[in-house]
Coordinates of C-alpha atoms in Angstrom, one line a residue:
L1049 CA 183.1 71.9 94.2
E1050 CA 184.8 68.6 93.7
V1051 CA 182.5 65.7 92.7
D1052 CA 183.7 62.2 92.0
E1053 CA 183.4 60.9 88.4
H1054 CA 180.1 59.0 89.2
G1055 CA 178.3 62.2 90.2
G1056 CA 178.5 61.3 93.9
T1057 CA 179.0 63.7 96.7
G1058 CA 181.5 66.5 96.8
S1059 CA 182.8 69.3 98.8
W1060 CA 183.2 73.1 98.2
I1061 CA 186.8 74.3 98.3
P1062 CA 187.3 78.0 98.6
T1063 CA 190.0 79.2 96.1
K1064 CA 191.8 82.6 96.1
P1065 CA 193.1 82.9 92.4
Q1066 CA 196.4 84.9 92.0
G1067 CA 196.7 87.8 89.4
V1068 CA 194.4 90.8 88.8
T1069 CA 190.8 89.7 89.5
P1070 CA 188.1 91.2 87.1
S1071 CA 185.7 93.8 88.6
D1072 CA 182.5 92.5 90.4
R1073 CA 179.8 91.9 87.8
Y1074 CA 176.8 90.0 86.8
G1075 CA 175.1 89.1 83.5
L1076 CA 178.6 87.9 82.2
S1077 CA 179.2 84.8 80.2
A1078 CA 181.8 82.1 80.8
V1079 CA 183.1 79.1 78.8
T1080 CA 186.0 76.8 79.3
N1081 CA 188.4 74.8 77.0
G1082 CA 189.6 72.7 80.1
H1083 CA 192.8 74.9 80.3
G1084 CA 191.0 78.1 81.4
I1085 CA 187.8 79.7 82.0
Y1086 CA 187.2 82.7 79.7
I1087 CA 184.7 85.3 81.0
F1088 CA 183.3 88.2 78.9
G1089 CA 181.1 91.1 79.5
G1090 CA 178.6 91.8 82.2
T1091 CA 177.6 94.7 84.4
G1092 CA 179.2 95.8 87.5
P1093 CA 179.8 98.7 89.8
A1094 CA 180.9 102.2 88.4
E1095 CA 184.0 102.3 90.4
D1096 CA 185.7 100.1 87.8
T1097 CA 187.6 102.6 85.5
R1098 CA 188.1 100.0 82.8
A1099 CA 184.5 100.4 81.5
A1100 CA 182.1 103.2 80.4
A1101 CA 180.6 104.4 83.7
A1102 CA 177.1 106.2 84.2
P1103 CA 177.5 107.8 87.7
D1104 CA 173.8 108.4 87.9
R1105 CA 173.1 104.7 87.8
G1106 CA 176.3 103.5 89.7
A1107 CA 176.9 100.8 87.2
V1108 CA 178.9 100.0 83.9
C1109 CA 178.4 97.5 81.1
H1110 CA 181.7 95.7 80.1
N1111 CA 183.1 94.3 76.9
D1112 CA 186.3 92.8 78.4
C1113 CA 187.6 89.3 78.5
A1114 CA 189.6 87.7 81.4
I1115 CA 190.9 84.3 81.7
L1116 CA 191.1 82.2 84.8
S1117 CA 194.1 79.9 83.9
L1118 CA 193.6 76.2 85.1
Q1119 CA 197.1 74.9 84.3
Q1120 CA 197.3 74.0 88.1
P1121 CA 193.6 73.5 89.1
H1122 CA 194.2 73.9 92.8
R1123 CA 196.1 77.2 92.2
P1124 CA 194.2 79.2 89.6
V1125 CA 195.5 82.4 88.3
W1126 CA 193.7 85.4 86.6
R1127 CA 195.4 86.5 83.4
R1128 CA 195.1 89.3 80.9
D1129 CA 197.3 90.3 78.0
R1130 CA 198.7 93.5 76.8
H1131 CA 195.8 94.4 74.4
G1132 CA 193.6 95.9 77.2
H1133 CA 190.5 93.9 76.2
G1134 CA 192.5 90.7 76.5
F1135 CA 192.9 89.9 72.8
P1136 CA 193.8 92.0 69.7
G1137 CA 191.1 93.3 67.3
E1138 CA 187.9 95.2 67.9
P1139 CA 185.9 93.6 70.8
P1140 CA 182.1 93.4 70.8
L1141 CA 180.0 96.1 72.3
P1142 CA 179.8 96.4 76.0
R1143 CA 176.8 94.0 76.9
H1144 CA 175.2 91.8 79.5
G1145 CA 172.7 88.9 79.4
H1146 CA 174.5 87.4 76.4
A1147 CA 175.5 83.9 75.7
S1148 CA 178.9 82.2 75.0
A1149 CA 179.9 78.9 73.5
I1150 CA 183.2 77.2 72.7
K1151 CA 184.1 74.7 70.0
G1152 CA 187.7 73.7 69.7
R1153 CA 189.6 77.1 69.6
D1154 CA 186.6 79.2 68.6
V1155 CA 184.7 81.2 71.4
F1156 CA 181.4 82.7 70.3
I1157 CA 179.7 85.7 71.9
V1158 CA 176.0 85.9 70.9
G1159 CA 173.4 88.5 71.5
G1160 CA 172.7 90.2 74.9
S1161 CA 171.6 93.6 75.6
T1162 CA 173.1 97.2 75.8
S1163 CA 169.8 98.5 77.2
G1164 CA 170.0 100.7 80.3
S1165 CA 171.9 103.8 81.0
Y1166 CA 174.9 101.9 82.2
C1167 CA 175.8 100.9 78.7
K1168 CA 176.9 104.5 77.7
K1169 CA 179.2 103.4 74.9
D1170 CA 176.2 102.4 72.6
P1171 CA 174.4 105.6 71.4
A1172 CA 171.1 103.6 70.8
P1173 CA 170.7 101.1 73.7
R1174 CA 169.1 97.9 72.4
L1175 CA 168.8 94.2 72.4
L1176 CA 171.5 92.4 70.3
N1177 CA 171.4 89.5 67.9
D1178 CA 175.1 89.7 66.7
V1179 CA 177.6 87.0 66.8
H1180 CA 181.4 87.6 67.5
L1181 CA 184.0 85.0 67.2
L1182 CA 187.3 84.9 69.1
T1183 CA 189.8 82.3 67.9
L1184 CA 192.1 81.3 70.6
S1185 CA 195.9 80.7 69.8
A1186 CA 197.3 77.3 69.9
T1187 CA 199.1 78.1 73.1
A1188 CA 195.8 78.9 74.8
Q1189 CA 194.8 75.2 74.3
S1190 CA 197.9 73.8 76.0

């Protein structure tokens, strides 16, 4: 949706980002630093082999991060890096219904839930009140 700077009318413009699209999901979080949109976690169909599947429920809970690069706003590109979860280090537990915030180069992932049989990586499904920090490199800011 493009809206003028005064909050006037706009129009929806369908886009087809290049790159490997993350799996379908809901309950994810998304933040932007102006150069990209960072999505984390959520729940999606069990056909996705990148997460812990529960065939009886047909859904999985994710703990991955994908970036929609906005370097060219009308030509967005999905990006991931070589670390599998998008960044080095131990990622938070798979979750959905959590919150994210960004301040400068710091992305915070807060709370959420591992409840439900689709979050199989957690031996004791529960509500979460943890906080995780992902510090973006200076190149992610440019």
